[in-house]
Amino acid sequence: MTDHVTLTIDERTVTVPKGTGLVETAQAAGIEIPVFCYEPRLGPPVGACRMCLVEIEGMPKLQAGCTLTAQEGMVVRTARTSPLASEGQNSTLEFILVNHPLDCPVCDKGGECPLQDLTFRYGPGNTRMTFDKRTQEKPIPLSPTIALDRERCILCYRCTRFSESVSEDNDLVPLNRGANTVIGTFEDQPYRSRFSGNVVELCPVGALTSTQYRFEARPWDIQESPSVCGLCPVGCNISATTREGKVKRIQSRNHPQIDEGWLCDKGRFTYGHLTAADRIKTPLLKGEAGFEPLEWDDALDQAETLLRAGGDTVVTAFSGTESTEQAYALGRLLRAGLGANGAVLPEEIPTALDAYRAPLSSIRDATTIVILTRDLVADRAPIVDLWVKAARRNGATILTEIPEEKLEDAVLISDNAAHAAWLAQDIDAKSAFYLPRTPNGRGVADAWSAAGDGEASNEEPRVVIVSGDDAAADPAVRALAAGADFVIGIGLFQESFEGLADLVLPATSYLERDGTTVNLEGRVQRQRRAVIAPCPDELAWISKLAERFEVEVSPHASLAFEEISGRIYGGVSFAEIGEQAPLPPAAEKGAPVPAPKPVQVPVADGLRVIRYRPLFSGPVVDRVPEVEFQKADHEVGMNPADARERGVIDGDMVTVNSRGNFHRFKARIVRDLPAGTVRLSTYAEGDLTEFVAVRK
Amino acid sequence: MSHKQVVMAGTDTRDLTKLAEYEAVGGYASLAKARTLGPEQITNELMASELRGRGGAFFPTGRKWSFVPSPEQNPNPHYLVINADESEPGSFKDNEIISRVPHRFIEGCLITAHAVLAKHVYVYIRGEYLGPYEILVAALEELKQRPDLRGDVTIVVHRGAGAYICGEETALLDSLEGKRGQPRTKPPFPAIAGLYASPTVVNNVETIATVPAIVEMGGAEYAKLGVPNSRGTRLISVSGHVERGGNYEVEPGISLKDLIFAPELGGGVPGGRAVKAVIPGGSSTVILTGDELDVGYDFDSLLAKNTAMGSAGVIVLDERVCMVQLGIRVSEFYEHESCGKCTPCREGTRWMTQILRKLEAGEATERELDLLLSVCDRINGKCLCPLGDTAAMAIASYVAKFRDEFVAHLDGGACPCGDHSPLDGVLAPVAQHIHDHASELVPA
């Protein structure tokens, strides 16, 4: 076997593929080489902490095991069999601890701390340090979401390496030198990155803690629920930490094909929306003085009356935040019960794209990536941005224009589904990723089609159902609703439906329900109920309401899924999806897709405004004050050439004006923005027209 | 006694900082000769010369060059990086080489670039060496007018920012790339993946300044100088309690005693005081006592005494010196210069200093003396780069060889030397390494 090597670790013989790291090799032999700084996801090993010291036969000095790869015939001794290695690891821990505050009883990390665990296994039982320990100001707010305790920090440089080599924001750096080294940001600016929260999880001690989780729980009185994030179409695998029925934090649950263990800050830090002040807990009926709470029986009576009034003209506008089962249940009720086939679906995804299906992780190995999106990838599907960055570090070419020739190994990333389906064929791409606007728009569309068939009524809708807070905020949906006699809302937050709905039924959040969602790869994943919602589950009341229309809808997500799956997912069961969902194979390439009509780009004086939806926006984010600092509303993105022409540098305040309306924004230089355009958030001042002038 | 000069040859009678003067003594003839030879031939001459790196690690220079992959094996550009970040306390030879024979150094750069197929040479010069920097830049300006000499090689001079660790070759490369100066793990070695992850040869100034002579006289001839394992000449910085501190070019093998006492070299100890100890190769080497001076100043002889030539900084300490105070001065330096990357060095050097200060104050007990040795032992051999290892070895050697003096400090004994332990001219105190100008430029 030339592609394998055989070596000895602590007198155990082990055979591993060539190139396997020594830490992993030892693991394969059932032996622990303890580590702090080693984290393969952060790039090449740095050998900084010296926790992994091992003895290698033929080498005079102890070696940092994490920096070595398995070699044929190597003889390795770890602390288990080598007194030298044992002494080395004991030394490292003694040095780490001489200035560590040992405040474990009040440290959030206590109980789930690698430093505690490794000290217990390999460290000295007492201290020989008799001098005053190094003290630092603490905790320092690294940002409103992260607290930094520099005394606890063991300088493993995981966080700064993440900032440098994964998120590539380079904002978090080591400052000073030697024993005075501390982690920090330039001029104590807040650490503002879409991915900042990952450093909390990477920290092997209690130096970087979440301000939301601080002093909220101890590791022995929490529970973990394996679930999937419901805030964007990536569908990162998460673990929701709960204590006494409340979500206390969100952590990653590494799915190597989807997220590689990273989360964005929106997914990590916005669970506070569950307890928002305007959370809808009971049905609400519009009265003379605003919404009034309603008993459930009365609410179902009201809903039945309105639906019967709407008949087959009822149109349902979805947000794409629903679970596939919820959309299916609503679909069954409306399509089978009323013949109401009209729906506003957030996504329409051509099946032709299924032939270009691939796991997100395959982006990393691409040689060429074609990115055709109006929004930054990081705003629509943040983790995809990390995969693209990883590919770029590996030497991939990134194109932001339609290539003129066929690119066989190219990966296409687009926010226009129809265009992507055609272009993937045209350039003969290896794989194509369409970035939907909504977290589960794909599953909702699947569910709606599985729930029935038949054409929508030609009549003006007499009743419109607005499902979800995002749909309630959509101007097109609001316009549709304005023409209807009655509007039924289903949502999380009362404010979303003020002045819009006549009857509002409470919804559950993705952290409060069982069900499935379909991510942008086309992977069906399971969400699990982490906490009990303050209201009944949608499936429960939809099922009861459906009974009144003589439609059978199961109140159980598993049964609803079985029905859907039987119709469109090839009969795969809830259990088969499991905790780490597999990706269905790519479909066969089908008939040629016609070229979409070219979009006319208007031309005028000034810079064309591209409006984008920032990651930190929307009804959920608006209810979490801790992430307010991440909002980019008052920034204008500029192409480097346009900025240079106007003497603008990153961070300058600039005036943006059109037709007599002037606004001040902070300029951000965005490399991949086309020349002649500026990028403004959809939430930025609306009186700016499509073309604007920018000056310093 | 006269000493054979190779690196500094011709400087007694002429100002070799000028191109014309240097050419008048045959300067740049070696370059012309080298260009008629293939890269492999030059490397072979270097191998034959048995030249070993003068930066302190003593690695055979020709072998180092031979590790560089061919363009077919690795298509990335090759780089030559000169380590002129001379920061070892007690060493100041590269300063003198650049200041007095800049063209010989440049000629060495151009020959080496030819030998290792590099078109770009980076000279990373210690930030505090403003004088040598200006001399070097002026010499390069002269070279600009001479495309016949320069060829298609670009030489860039980069000034360091005052970090000792950037004299470690991989930290130097990171610093040169604009990163924080911290050592990398090896392998990969710079010859395979150095500057910008490309094949890179990193050599010391003196090593490179020796290259023209080797090409001129031939490797075999050069190897006749010196003693086995220490061929050629070395520029030795003699400092501390000697009459004639300075750099002296001698053939290795000369006795350490002669280095200190010969009238044309160190000239003896002022006031006729006795030598208490000698640090033979810069502050990071194991100390020798006054009774150990009858040793050849060469690799093998010093190795037999468990110490090394290092970067050839001979620091002489007379009978008045307190070894604990010396320990504090050395330990403070390494604590201050530890880069902070690996745990034992970062935490251990600080702890060493703390214990030494307690010793000096007379507040320590026997247990703390043992603790000091234990801390040294726990640093040594566990660090990422040699900084921590050698600091620990040096301090441990002070205790091992002067244990009685350390013991005299214990249990309220306080320092027997009191304030009468002059360390003037014996390494610089750490306060002189701290740059206040940065905080002056950036008001709080």
JSON list of N, CA, C and O in Angstrom, two decimals, chain A residues 621-656:
[
{"chain": "A", "resi": 621, "resn": "VAL", "atom": "N", "xyz": [-33.75, 40.26, 13.26]},
{"chain": "A", "resi": 621, "resn": "VAL", "atom": "CA", "xyz": [-32.59, 41.05, 13.66]},
{"chain": "A", "resi": 621, "resn": "VAL", "atom": "C", "xyz": [-33.04, 42.34, 14.38]},
{"chain": "A", "resi": 621, "resn": "VAL", "atom": "O", "xyz": [-32.43, 42.75, 15.37]},
{"chain": "A", "resi": 622, "resn": "ASP", "atom": "N", "xyz": [-34.12, 42.93, 13.88]},
{"chain": "A", "resi": 622, "resn": "ASP", "atom": "CA", "xyz": [-34.59, 44.19, 14.47]},
{"chain": "A", "resi": 622, "resn": "ASP", "atom": "C", "xyz": [-34.95, 44.05, 15.94]},
{"chain": "A", "resi": 622, "resn": "ASP", "atom": "O", "xyz": [-35.07, 45.04, 16.65]},
{"chain": "A", "resi": 623, "resn": "ARG", "atom": "N", "xyz": [-35.19, 42.84, 16.38]},
{"chain": "A", "resi": 623, "resn": "ARG", "atom": "CA", "xyz": [-35.62, 42.63, 17.76]},
{"chain": "A", "resi": 623, "resn": "ARG", "atom": "C", "xyz": [-34.48, 42.22, 18.70]},
{"chain": "A", "resi": 623, "resn": "ARG", "atom": "O", "xyz": [-34.72, 41.84, 19.84]},
{"chain": "A", "resi": 624, "resn": "VAL", "atom": "N", "xyz": [-33.25, 42.28, 18.20]},
{"chain": "A", "resi": 624, "resn": "VAL", "atom": "CA", "xyz": [-32.11, 41.90, 19.04]},
{"chain": "A", "resi": 624, "resn": "VAL", "atom": "C", "xyz": [-31.13, 43.08, 19.12]},
{"chain": "A", "resi": 624, "resn": "VAL", "atom": "O", "xyz": [-30.32, 43.30, 18.22]},
{"chain": "A", "resi": 625, "resn": "PRO", "atom": "N", "xyz": [-31.22, 43.86, 20.21]},
{"chain": "A", "resi": 625, "resn": "PRO", "atom": "CA", "xyz": [-30.40, 45.07, 20.28]},
{"chain": "A", "resi": 625, "resn": "PRO", "atom": "C", "xyz": [-28.89, 44.79, 20.24]},
{"chain": "A", "resi": 625, "resn": "PRO", "atom": "O", "xyz": [-28.12, 45.63, 19.77]},
{"chain": "A", "resi": 626, "resn": "GLU", "atom": "N", "xyz": [-28.47, 43.61, 20.71]},
{"chain": "A", "resi": 626, "resn": "GLU", "atom": "CA", "xyz": [-27.02, 43.34, 20.74]},
{"chain": "A", "resi": 626, "resn": "GLU", "atom": "C", "xyz": [-26.38, 43.35, 19.36]},
{"chain": "A", "resi": 626, "resn": "GLU", "atom": "O", "xyz": [-25.17, 43.56, 19.24]},
{"chain": "A", "resi": 627, "resn": "VAL", "atom": "N", "xyz": [-27.13, 43.06, 18.31]},
{"chain": "A", "resi": 627, "resn": "VAL", "atom": "CA", "xyz": [-26.50, 43.01, 16.99]},
{"chain": "A", "resi": 627, "resn": "VAL", "atom": "C", "xyz": [-26.73, 44.30, 16.20]},
{"chain": "A", "resi": 627, "resn": "VAL", "atom": "O", "xyz": [-26.37, 44.40, 15.03]},
{"chain": "A", "resi": 628, "resn": "GLU", "atom": "N", "xyz": [-27.31, 45.30, 16.88]},
{"chain": "A", "resi": 628, "resn": "GLU", "atom": "CA", "xyz": [-27.58, 46.58, 16.22]},
{"chain": "A", "resi": 628, "resn": "GLU", "atom": "C", "xyz": [-26.30, 47.14, 15.58]},
{"chain": "A", "resi": 628, "resn": "GLU", "atom": "O", "xyz": [-26.32, 47.67, 14.47]},
{"chain": "A", "resi": 629, "resn": "PHE", "atom": "N", "xyz": [-25.16, 46.97, 16.27]},
{"chain": "A", "resi": 629, "resn": "PHE", "atom": "CA", "xyz": [-23.90, 47.55, 15.78]},
{"chain": "A", "resi": 629, "resn": "PHE", "atom": "C", "xyz": [-23.45, 46.93, 14.48]},
{"chain": "A", "resi": 629, "resn": "PHE", "atom": "O", "xyz": [-22.59, 47.47, 13.79]},
{"chain": "A", "resi": 630, "resn": "GLN", "atom": "N", "xyz": [-24.01, 45.78, 14.13]},
{"chain": "A", "resi": 630, "resn": "GLN", "atom": "CA", "xyz": [-23.60, 45.10, 12.91]},
{"chain": "A", "resi": 630, "resn": "GLN", "atom": "C", "xyz": [-24.33, 45.65, 11.68]},
{"chain": "A", "resi": 630, "resn": "GLN", "atom": "O", "xyz": [-23.98, 45.32, 10.56]},
{"chain": "A", "resi": 631, "resn": "LYS", "atom": "N", "xyz": [-25.35, 46.48, 11.91]},
{"chain": "A", "resi": 631, "resn": "LYS", "atom": "CA", "xyz": [-26.16, 46.94, 10.78]},
{"chain": "A", "resi": 631, "resn": "LYS", "atom": "C", "xyz": [-25.36, 47.90, 9.90]},
{"chain": "A", "resi": 631, "resn": "LYS", "atom": "O", "xyz": [-24.61, 48.72, 10.39]},
{"chain": "A", "resi": 632, "resn": "ALA", "atom": "N", "xyz": [-25.56, 47.76, 8.62]},
{"chain": "A", "resi": 632, "resn": "ALA", "atom": "CA", "xyz": [-24.78, 48.55, 7.67]},
{"chain": "A", "resi": 632, "resn": "ALA", "atom": "C", "xyz": [-25.65, 49.59, 6.98]},
{"chain": "A", "resi": 632, "resn": "ALA", "atom": "O", "xyz": [-25.35, 50.03, 5.90]},
{"chain": "A", "resi": 633, "resn": "ASP", "atom": "N", "xyz": [-26.73, 50.00, 7.63]},
{"chain": "A", "resi": 633, "resn": "ASP", "atom": "CA", "xyz": [-27.69, 50.88, 6.97]},
{"chain": "A", "resi": 633, "resn": "ASP", "atom": "C", "xyz": [-27.09, 52.20, 6.50]},
{"chain": "A", "resi": 633, "resn": "ASP", "atom": "O", "xyz": [-27.50, 52.76, 5.50]},
{"chain": "A", "resi": 634, "resn": "HIS", "atom": "N", "xyz": [-26.15, 52.70, 7.26]},
{"chain": "A", "resi": 634, "resn": "HIS", "atom": "CA", "xyz": [-25.66, 54.02, 6.91]},
{"chain": "A", "resi": 634, "resn": "HIS", "atom": "C", "xyz": [-24.31, 53.96, 6.21]},
{"chain": "A", "resi": 634, "resn": "HIS", "atom": "O", "xyz": [-23.45, 54.78, 6.41]},
{"chain": "A", "resi": 635, "resn": "GLU", "atom": "N", "xyz": [-24.20, 52.96, 5.36]},
{"chain": "A", "resi": 635, "resn": "GLU", "atom": "CA", "xyz": [-22.98, 52.83, 4.58]},
{"chain": "A", "resi": 635, "resn": "GLU", "atom": "C", "xyz": [-23.33, 52.80, 3.10]},
{"chain": "A", "resi": 635, "resn": "GLU", "atom": "O", "xyz": [-24.39, 52.32, 2.71]},
{"chain": "A", "resi": 636, "resn": "VAL", "atom": "N", "xyz": [-22.41, 53.30, 2.32]},
{"chain": "A", "resi": 636, "resn": "VAL", "atom": "CA", "xyz": [-22.57, 53.21, 0.87]},
{"chain": "A", "resi": 636, "resn": "VAL", "atom": "C", "xyz": [-21.34, 52.47, 0.33]},
{"chain": "A", "resi": 636, "resn": "VAL", "atom": "O", "xyz": [-20.21, 52.83, 0.63]},
{"chain": "A", "resi": 637, "resn": "GLY", "atom": "N", "xyz": [-21.61, 51.40, -0.41]},
{"chain": "A", "resi": 637, "resn": "GLY", "atom": "CA", "xyz": [-20.51, 50.63, -0.99]},
{"chain": "A", "resi": 637, "resn": "GLY", "atom": "C", "xyz": [-20.09, 51.25, -2.30]},
{"chain": "A", "resi": 637, "resn": "GLY", "atom": "O", "xyz": [-20.93, 51.62, -3.12]},
{"chain": "A", "resi": 638, "resn": "MET", "atom": "N", "xyz": [-18.78, 51.41, -2.49]},
{"chain": "A", "resi": 638, "resn": "MET", "atom": "CA", "xyz": [-18.27, 52.03, -3.72]},
{"chain": "A", "resi": 638, "resn": "MET", "atom": "C", "xyz": [-17.20, 51.15, -4.34]},
{"chain": "A", "resi": 638, "resn": "MET", "atom": "O", "xyz": [-16.41, 50.52, -3.65]},
{"chain": "A", "resi": 639, "resn": "ASN", "atom": "N", "xyz": [-17.15, 51.16, -5.64]},
{"chain": "A", "resi": 639, "resn": "ASN", "atom": "CA", "xyz": [-16.08, 50.51, -6.39]},
{"chain": "A", "resi": 639, "resn": "ASN", "atom": "C", "xyz": [-14.78, 51.29, -6.15]},
{"chain": "A", "resi": 639, "resn": "ASN", "atom": "O", "xyz": [-14.80, 52.50, -6.05]},
{"chain": "A", "resi": 640, "resn": "PRO", "atom": "N", "xyz": [-13.64, 50.60, -6.03]},
{"chain": "A", "resi": 640, "resn": "PRO", "atom": "CA", "xyz": [-12.39, 51.30, -5.74]},
{"chain": "A", "resi": 640, "resn": "PRO", "atom": "C", "xyz": [-12.06, 52.42, -6.73]},
{"chain": "A", "resi": 640, "resn": "PRO", "atom": "O", "xyz": [-11.61, 53.50, -6.33]},
{"chain": "A", "resi": 641, "resn": "ALA", "atom": "N", "xyz": [-12.32, 52.19, -8.02]},
{"chain": "A", "resi": 641, "resn": "ALA", "atom": "CA", "xyz": [-11.99, 53.21, -9.03]},
{"chain": "A", "resi": 641, "resn": "ALA", "atom": "C", "xyz": [-12.86, 54.44, -8.85]},
{"chain": "A", "resi": 641, "resn": "ALA", "atom": "O", "xyz": [-12.38, 55.58, -8.89]},
{"chain": "A", "resi": 642, "resn": "ASP", "atom": "N", "xyz": [-14.17, 54.22, -8.65]},
{"chain": "A", "resi": 642, "resn": "ASP", "atom": "CA", "xyz": [-15.08, 55.35, -8.44]},
{"chain": "A", "resi": 642, "resn": "ASP", "atom": "C", "xyz": [-14.68, 56.15, -7.20]},
{"chain": "A", "resi": 642, "resn": "ASP", "atom": "O", "xyz": [-14.76, 57.37, -7.17]},
{"chain": "A", "resi": 643, "resn": "ALA", "atom": "N", "xyz": [-14.26, 55.42, -6.17]},
{"chain": "A", "resi": 643, "resn": "ALA", "atom": "CA", "xyz": [-13.88, 56.07, -4.93]},
{"chain": "A", "resi": 643, "resn": "ALA", "atom": "C", "xyz": [-12.62, 56.91, -5.14]},
{"chain": "A", "resi": 643, "resn": "ALA", "atom": "O", "xyz": [-12.54, 58.06, -4.71]},
{"chain": "A", "resi": 644, "resn": "ARG", "atom": "N", "xyz": [-11.65, 56.32, -5.85]},
{"chain": "A", "resi": 644, "resn": "ARG", "atom": "CA", "xyz": [-10.40, 57.02, -6.09]},
{"chain": "A", "resi": 644, "resn": "ARG", "atom": "C", "xyz": [-10.65, 58.32, -6.85]},
{"chain": "A", "resi": 644, "resn": "ARG", "atom": "O", "xyz": [-10.13, 59.38, -6.52]},
{"chain": "A", "resi": 645, "resn": "GLU", "atom": "N", "xyz": [-11.50, 58.20, -7.87]},
{"chain": "A", "resi": 645, "resn": "GLU", "atom": "CA", "xyz": [-11.84, 59.36, -8.70]},
{"chain": "A", "resi": 645, "resn": "GLU", "atom": "C", "xyz": [-12.38, 60.52, -7.86]},
{"chain": "A", "resi": 645, "resn": "GLU", "atom": "O", "xyz": [-12.17, 61.68, -8.16]},
{"chain": "A", "resi": 646, "resn": "ARG", "atom": "N", "xyz": [-13.08, 60.17, -6.80]},
{"chain": "A", "resi": 646, "resn": "ARG", "atom": "CA", "xyz": [-13.70, 61.20, -5.95]},
{"chain": "A", "resi": 646, "resn": "ARG", "atom": "C", "xyz": [-12.89, 61.48, -4.69]},
{"chain": "A", "resi": 646, "resn": "ARG", "atom": "O", "xyz": [-13.36, 62.16, -3.78]},
{"chain": "A", "resi": 647, "resn": "GLY", "atom": "N", "xyz": [-11.69, 60.92, -4.63]},
{"chain": "A", "resi": 647, "resn": "GLY", "atom": "CA", "xyz": [-10.83, 61.16, -3.47]},
{"chain": "A", "resi": 647, "resn": "GLY", "atom": "C", "xyz": [-11.38, 60.56, -2.19]},
{"chain": "A", "resi": 647, "resn": "GLY", "atom": "O", "xyz": [-11.12, 61.05, -1.09]},
{"chain": "A", "resi": 648, "resn": "VAL", "atom": "N", "xyz": [-12.17, 59.50, -2.33]},
{"chain": "A", "resi": 648, "resn": "VAL", "atom": "CA", "xyz": [-12.81, 58.89, -1.15]},
{"chain": "A", "resi": 648, "resn": "VAL", "atom": "C", "xyz": [-12.00, 57.67, -0.72]},
{"chain": "A", "resi": 648, "resn": "VAL", "atom": "O", "xyz": [-11.62, 56.86, -1.55]},
{"chain": "A", "resi": 649, "resn": "ILE", "atom": "N", "xyz": [-11.71, 57.57, 0.58]},
{"chain": "A", "resi": 649, "resn": "ILE", "atom": "CA", "xyz": [-11.11, 56.34, 1.08]},
{"chain": "A", "resi": 649, "resn": "ILE", "atom": "C", "xyz": [-12.08, 55.66, 2.03]},
{"chain": "A", "resi": 649, "resn": "ILE", "atom": "O", "xyz": [-13.03, 56.29, 2.53]},
{"chain": "A", "resi": 650, "resn": "ASP", "atom": "N", "xyz": [-11.83, 54.38, 2.25]},
{"chain": "A", "resi": 650, "resn": "ASP", "atom": "CA", "xyz": [-12.70, 53.57, 3.09]},
{"chain": "A", "resi": 650, "resn": "ASP", "atom": "C", "xyz": [-12.91, 54.25, 4.45]},
{"chain": "A", "resi": 650, "resn": "ASP", "atom": "O", "xyz": [-11.96, 54.65, 5.11]},
{"chain": "A", "resi": 651, "resn": "GLY", "atom": "N", "xyz": [-14.18, 54.41, 4.82]},
{"chain": "A", "resi": 651, "resn": "GLY", "atom": "CA", "xyz": [-14.48, 55.00, 6.11]},
{"chain": "A", "resi": 651, "resn": "GLY", "atom": "C", "xyz": [-14.78, 56.49, 6.07]},
{"chain": "A", "resi": 651, "resn": "GLY", "atom": "O", "xyz": [-15.26, 57.07, 7.04]},
{"chain": "A", "resi": 652, "resn": "ASP", "atom": "N", "xyz": [-14.53, 57.14, 4.91]},
{"chain": "A", "resi": 652, "resn": "ASP", "atom": "CA", "xyz": [-14.86, 58.57, 4.77]},
{"chain": "A", "resi": 652, "resn": "ASP", "atom": "C", "xyz": [-16.37, 58.77, 4.84]},
{"chain": "A", "resi": 652, "resn": "ASP", "atom": "O", "xyz": [-17.15, 57.90, 4.44]},
{"chain": "A", "resi": 653, "resn": "MET", "atom": "N", "xyz": [-16.78, 59.93, 5.32]},
{"chain": "A", "resi": 653, "resn": "MET", "atom": "CA", "xyz": [-18.19, 60.28, 5.24]},
{"chain": "A", "resi": 653, "resn": "MET", "atom": "C", "xyz": [-18.42, 60.96, 3.87]},
{"chain": "A", "resi": 653, "resn": "MET", "atom": "O", "xyz": [-17.65, 61.84, 3.47]},
{"chain": "A", "resi": 654, "resn": "VAL", "atom": "N", "xyz": [-19.42, 60.52, 3.16]},
{"chain": "A", "resi": 654, "resn": "VAL", "atom": "CA", "xyz": [-19.69, 61.09, 1.84]},
{"chain": "A", "resi": 654, "resn": "VAL", "atom": "C", "xyz": [-21.16, 61.53, 1.76]},
{"chain": "A", "resi": 654, "resn": "VAL", "atom": "O", "xyz": [-22.00, 61.06, 2.51]},
{"chain": "A", "resi": 655, "resn": "THR", "atom": "N", "xyz": [-21.41, 62.44, 0.84]},
{"chain": "A", "resi": 655, "resn": "THR", "atom": "CA", "xyz": [-22.78, 62.89, 0.59]},
{"chain": "A", "resi": 655, "resn": "THR", "atom": "C", "xyz": [-23.31, 62.19, -0.65]},
{"chain": "A", "resi": 655, "resn": "THR", "atom": "O", "xyz": [-22.64, 62.16, -1.69]},
{"chain": "A", "resi": 656, "resn": "VAL", "atom": "N", "xyz": [-24.48, 61.58, -0.52]},
{"chain": "A", "resi": 656, "resn": "VAL", "atom": "CA", "xyz": [-25.11, 60.91, -1.65]},
{"chain": "A", "resi": 656, "resn": "VAL", "atom": "C", "xyz": [-26.38, 61.69, -1.95]},
{"chain": "A", "resi": 656, "resn": "VAL", "atom": "O", "xyz": [-27.18, 61.95, -1.04]}
]
